[in-house]
N, CA and C of each residue as an Amber inpcrd file, in Angstrom:
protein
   291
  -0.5990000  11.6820000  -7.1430000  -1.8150000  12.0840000  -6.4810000
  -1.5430000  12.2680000  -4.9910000  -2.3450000  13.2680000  -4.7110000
  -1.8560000  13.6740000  -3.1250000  -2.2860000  12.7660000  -1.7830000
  -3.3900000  11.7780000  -2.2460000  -3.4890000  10.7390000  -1.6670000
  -2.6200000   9.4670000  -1.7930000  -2.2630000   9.2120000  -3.0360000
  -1.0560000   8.0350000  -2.8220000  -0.0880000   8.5520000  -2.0490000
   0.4300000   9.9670000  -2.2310000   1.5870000  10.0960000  -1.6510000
   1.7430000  10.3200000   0.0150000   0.2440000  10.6120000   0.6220000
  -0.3010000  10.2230000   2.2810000  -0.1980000   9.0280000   2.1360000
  -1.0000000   8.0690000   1.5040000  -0.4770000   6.6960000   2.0300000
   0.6970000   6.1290000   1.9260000   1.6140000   6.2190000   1.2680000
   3.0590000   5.8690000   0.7620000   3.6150000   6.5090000   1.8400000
   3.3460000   7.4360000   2.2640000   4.2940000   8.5800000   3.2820000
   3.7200000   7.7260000   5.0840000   2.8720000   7.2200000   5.4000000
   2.0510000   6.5500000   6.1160000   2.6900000   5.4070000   5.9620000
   2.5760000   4.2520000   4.9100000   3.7780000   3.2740000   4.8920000
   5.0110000   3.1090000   4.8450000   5.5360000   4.2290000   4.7190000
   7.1810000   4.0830000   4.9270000   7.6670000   4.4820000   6.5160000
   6.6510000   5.5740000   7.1810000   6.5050000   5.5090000   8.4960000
   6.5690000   4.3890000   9.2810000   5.6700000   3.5190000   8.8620000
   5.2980000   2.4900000  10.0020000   6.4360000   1.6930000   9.8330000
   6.6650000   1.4040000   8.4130000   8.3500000   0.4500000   8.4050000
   9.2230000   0.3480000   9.1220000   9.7650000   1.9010000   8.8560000
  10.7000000   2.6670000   9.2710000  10.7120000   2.3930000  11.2540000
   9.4110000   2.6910000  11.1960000   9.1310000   2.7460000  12.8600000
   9.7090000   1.4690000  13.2690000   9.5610000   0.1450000  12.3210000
  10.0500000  -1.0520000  13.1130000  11.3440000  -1.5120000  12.7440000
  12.1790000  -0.5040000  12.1940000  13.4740000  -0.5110000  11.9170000
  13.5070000  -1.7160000  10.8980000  12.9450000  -1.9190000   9.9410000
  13.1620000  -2.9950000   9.0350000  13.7920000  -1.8040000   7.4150000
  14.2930000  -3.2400000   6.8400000  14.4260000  -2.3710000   5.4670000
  13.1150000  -2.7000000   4.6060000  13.1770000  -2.5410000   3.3380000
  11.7930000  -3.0060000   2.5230000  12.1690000  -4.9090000   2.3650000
  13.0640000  -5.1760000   1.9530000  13.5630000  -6.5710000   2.0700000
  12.7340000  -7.1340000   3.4700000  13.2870000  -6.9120000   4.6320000
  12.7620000  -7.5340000   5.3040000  11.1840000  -6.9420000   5.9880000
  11.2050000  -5.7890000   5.4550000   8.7680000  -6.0390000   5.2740000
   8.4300000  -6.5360000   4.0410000   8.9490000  -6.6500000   3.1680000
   8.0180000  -7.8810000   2.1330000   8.1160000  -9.0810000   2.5400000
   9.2470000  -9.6170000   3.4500000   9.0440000 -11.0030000   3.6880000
   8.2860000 -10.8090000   4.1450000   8.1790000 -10.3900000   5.7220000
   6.8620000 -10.3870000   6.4870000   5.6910000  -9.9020000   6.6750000
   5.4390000  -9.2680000   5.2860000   3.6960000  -8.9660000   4.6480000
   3.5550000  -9.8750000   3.8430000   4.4910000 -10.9140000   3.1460000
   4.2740000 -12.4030000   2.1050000   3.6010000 -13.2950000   3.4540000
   4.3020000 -13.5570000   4.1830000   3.9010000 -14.1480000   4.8560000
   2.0140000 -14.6780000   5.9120000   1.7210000 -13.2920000   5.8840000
   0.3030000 -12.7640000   6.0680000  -0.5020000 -13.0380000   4.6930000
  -0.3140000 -12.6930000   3.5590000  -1.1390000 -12.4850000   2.4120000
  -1.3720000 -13.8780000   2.0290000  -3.2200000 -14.0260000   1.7890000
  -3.6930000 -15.1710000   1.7010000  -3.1770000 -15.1490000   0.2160000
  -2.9470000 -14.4360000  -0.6100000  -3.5060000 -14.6540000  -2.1720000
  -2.0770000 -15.0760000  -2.7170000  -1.8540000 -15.9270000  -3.7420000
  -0.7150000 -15.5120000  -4.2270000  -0.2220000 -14.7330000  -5.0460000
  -1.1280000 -14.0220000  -5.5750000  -1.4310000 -12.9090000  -6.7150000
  -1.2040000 -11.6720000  -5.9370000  -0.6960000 -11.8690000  -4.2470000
  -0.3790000 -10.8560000  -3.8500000   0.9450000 -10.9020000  -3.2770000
   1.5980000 -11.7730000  -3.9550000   3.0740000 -11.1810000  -3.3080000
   3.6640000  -9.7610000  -3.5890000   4.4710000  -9.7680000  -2.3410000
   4.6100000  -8.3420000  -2.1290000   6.2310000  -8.3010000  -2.2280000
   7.1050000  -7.6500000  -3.1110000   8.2320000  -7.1400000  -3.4220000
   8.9460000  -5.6730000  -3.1810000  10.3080000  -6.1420000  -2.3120000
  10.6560000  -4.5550000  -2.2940000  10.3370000  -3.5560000  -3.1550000
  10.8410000  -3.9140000  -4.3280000  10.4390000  -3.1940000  -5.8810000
   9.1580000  -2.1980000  -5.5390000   7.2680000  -3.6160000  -5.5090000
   6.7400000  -2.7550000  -5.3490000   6.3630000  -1.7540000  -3.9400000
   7.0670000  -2.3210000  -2.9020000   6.7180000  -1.8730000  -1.6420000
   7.4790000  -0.1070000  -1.7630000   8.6500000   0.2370000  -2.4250000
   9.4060000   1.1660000  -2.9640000   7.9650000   1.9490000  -3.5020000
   7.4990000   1.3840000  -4.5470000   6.5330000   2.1290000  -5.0550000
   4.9970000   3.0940000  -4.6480000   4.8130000   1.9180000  -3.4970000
   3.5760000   2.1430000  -2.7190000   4.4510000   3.2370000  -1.9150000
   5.4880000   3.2120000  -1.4500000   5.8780000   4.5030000  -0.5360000
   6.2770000   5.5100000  -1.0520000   6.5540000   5.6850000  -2.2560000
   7.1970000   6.9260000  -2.8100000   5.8360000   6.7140000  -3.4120000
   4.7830000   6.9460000  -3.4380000   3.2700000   7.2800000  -3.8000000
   3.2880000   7.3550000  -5.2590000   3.4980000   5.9720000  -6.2080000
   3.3830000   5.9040000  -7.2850000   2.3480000   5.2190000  -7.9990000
   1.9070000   3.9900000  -7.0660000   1.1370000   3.1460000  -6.7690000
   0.0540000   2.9490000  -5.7580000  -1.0310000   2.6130000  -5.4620000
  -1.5110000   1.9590000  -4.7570000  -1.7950000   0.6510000  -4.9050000
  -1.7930000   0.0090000  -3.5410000  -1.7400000  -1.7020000  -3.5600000
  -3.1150000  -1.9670000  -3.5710000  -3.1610000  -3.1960000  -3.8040000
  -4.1290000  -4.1180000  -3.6560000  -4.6090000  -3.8750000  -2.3930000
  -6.1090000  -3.9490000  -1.9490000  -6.2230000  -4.3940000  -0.4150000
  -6.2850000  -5.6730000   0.3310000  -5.6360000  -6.3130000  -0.2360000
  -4.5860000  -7.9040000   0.6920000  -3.5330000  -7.4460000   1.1120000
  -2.1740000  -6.5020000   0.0630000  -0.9910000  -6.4350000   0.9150000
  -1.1970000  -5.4260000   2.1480000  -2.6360000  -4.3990000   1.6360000
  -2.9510000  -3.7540000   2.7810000  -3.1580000  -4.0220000   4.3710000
  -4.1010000  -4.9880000   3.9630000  -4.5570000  -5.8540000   5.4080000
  -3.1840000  -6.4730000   5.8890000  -2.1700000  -7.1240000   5.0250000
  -1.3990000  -7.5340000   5.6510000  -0.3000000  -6.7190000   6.4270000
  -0.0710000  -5.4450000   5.6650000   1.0040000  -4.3280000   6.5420000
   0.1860000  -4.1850000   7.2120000  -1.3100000  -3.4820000   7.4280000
  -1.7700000  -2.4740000   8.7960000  -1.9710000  -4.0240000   9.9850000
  -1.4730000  -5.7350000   9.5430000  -1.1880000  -6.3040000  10.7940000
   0.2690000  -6.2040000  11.3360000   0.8870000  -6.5170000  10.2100000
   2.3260000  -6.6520000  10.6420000   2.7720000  -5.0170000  11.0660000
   2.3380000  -3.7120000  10.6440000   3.2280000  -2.8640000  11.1970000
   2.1950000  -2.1800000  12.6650000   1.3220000  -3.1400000  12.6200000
   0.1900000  -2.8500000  13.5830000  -1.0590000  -1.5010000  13.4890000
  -0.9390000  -0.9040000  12.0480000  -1.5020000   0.5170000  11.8910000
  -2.5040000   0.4140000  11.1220000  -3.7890000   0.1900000  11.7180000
  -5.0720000  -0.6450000  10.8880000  -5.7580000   0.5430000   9.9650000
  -5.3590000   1.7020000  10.5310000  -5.3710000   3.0760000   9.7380000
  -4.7370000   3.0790000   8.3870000  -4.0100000   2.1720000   8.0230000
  -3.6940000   1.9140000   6.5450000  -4.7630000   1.4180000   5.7040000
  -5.4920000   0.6870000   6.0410000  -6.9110000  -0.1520000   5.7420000
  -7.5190000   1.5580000   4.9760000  -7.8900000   2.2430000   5.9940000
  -9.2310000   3.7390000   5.9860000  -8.1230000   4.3380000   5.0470000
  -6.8210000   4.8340000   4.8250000  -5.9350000   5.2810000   4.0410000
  -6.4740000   4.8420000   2.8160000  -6.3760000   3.9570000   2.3670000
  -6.4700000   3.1440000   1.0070000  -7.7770000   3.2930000   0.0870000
  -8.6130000   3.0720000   1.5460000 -10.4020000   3.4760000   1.3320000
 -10.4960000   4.8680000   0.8650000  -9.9750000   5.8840000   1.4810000
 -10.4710000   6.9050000   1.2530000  -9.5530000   7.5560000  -0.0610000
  -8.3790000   6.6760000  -0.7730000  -7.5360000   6.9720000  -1.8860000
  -8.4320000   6.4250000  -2.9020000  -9.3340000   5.1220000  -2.5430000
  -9.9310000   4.5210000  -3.4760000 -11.5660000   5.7570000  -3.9160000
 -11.8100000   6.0360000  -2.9270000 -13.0540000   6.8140000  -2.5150000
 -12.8330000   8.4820000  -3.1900000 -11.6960000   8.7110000  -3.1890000
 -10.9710000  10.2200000  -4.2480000 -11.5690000   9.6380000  -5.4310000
 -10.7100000   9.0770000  -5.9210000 -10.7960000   8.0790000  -7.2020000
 -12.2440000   8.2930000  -8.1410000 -13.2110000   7.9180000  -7.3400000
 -14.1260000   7.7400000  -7.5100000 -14.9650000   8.6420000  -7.9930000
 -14.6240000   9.6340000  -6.8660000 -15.4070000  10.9040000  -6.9030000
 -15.0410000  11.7680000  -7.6420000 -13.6950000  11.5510000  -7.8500000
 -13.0220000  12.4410000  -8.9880000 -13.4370000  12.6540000 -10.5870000
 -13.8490000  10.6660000 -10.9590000 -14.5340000  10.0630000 -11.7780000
 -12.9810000  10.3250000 -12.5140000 -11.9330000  10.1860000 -12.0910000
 -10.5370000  10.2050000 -12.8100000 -10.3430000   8.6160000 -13.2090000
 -10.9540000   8.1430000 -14.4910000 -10.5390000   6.9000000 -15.4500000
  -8.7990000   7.3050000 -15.8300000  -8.5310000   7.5840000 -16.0430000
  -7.2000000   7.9840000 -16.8910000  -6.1720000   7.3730000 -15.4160000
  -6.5750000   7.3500000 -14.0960000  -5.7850000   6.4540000 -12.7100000
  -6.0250000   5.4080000 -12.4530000  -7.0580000   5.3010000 -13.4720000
  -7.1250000   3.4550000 -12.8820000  -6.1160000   2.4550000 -13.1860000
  -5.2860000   2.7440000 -14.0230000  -4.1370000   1.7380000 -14.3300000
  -3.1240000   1.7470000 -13.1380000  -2.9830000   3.0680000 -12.4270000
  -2.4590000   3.4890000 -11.0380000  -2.6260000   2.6770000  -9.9030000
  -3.7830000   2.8300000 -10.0210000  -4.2290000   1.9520000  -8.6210000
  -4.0200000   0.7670000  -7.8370000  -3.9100000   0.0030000  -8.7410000
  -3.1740000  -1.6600000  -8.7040000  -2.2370000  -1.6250000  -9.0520000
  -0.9990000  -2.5490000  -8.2220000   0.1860000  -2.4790000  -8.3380000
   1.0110000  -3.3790000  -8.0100000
């Protein structure tokens, strides 16, 4: 979907921007995330950027602190907000990841 792949393309930016690999931004989006149902793994962080997935909005809140780009938050909203309007059931297994 052409919105996962703006936000995925949007999160691998901001990474990238702080010269980390995915290894070291899942440590430090685990670290932020209240839930534990939201740990965050290279694996899926790979996924959320090559726009296969969308995350939860916990690991969200926690990248748009750690890579400082709160515009990931409205990204997610408005992927969730397609979704919707699309009335596309057949992506909801997509969405969470």
């Amino acid at each position: 979907m052409a919105c996962f792949r703006e936000f995925g393309e949007a999160v691998r930016a901001a990474r990238e921007s702080m010269g980390w690999t995915r290894v070291q931004a899942s440590l430090k989006i685990n670290d932020l995330c209240q839930k534990r149902e939201s740990i965050v793994s290279p694996d899926a962080l790979e996924k959320w950027e090559n726009g296969r997935v969308l995350p939860k909005i916990e690991p969200v809140k926690a990248m748009a602190h750690v890579y400082g780009k709160p515009e990931l938050i409205d990204l997610r909203v408005q992927c969730i907000e397609f979704l919707k309007r699309s009335d596309r059931r057949d992506c909801h297994d997509s969405i969470c990841g």
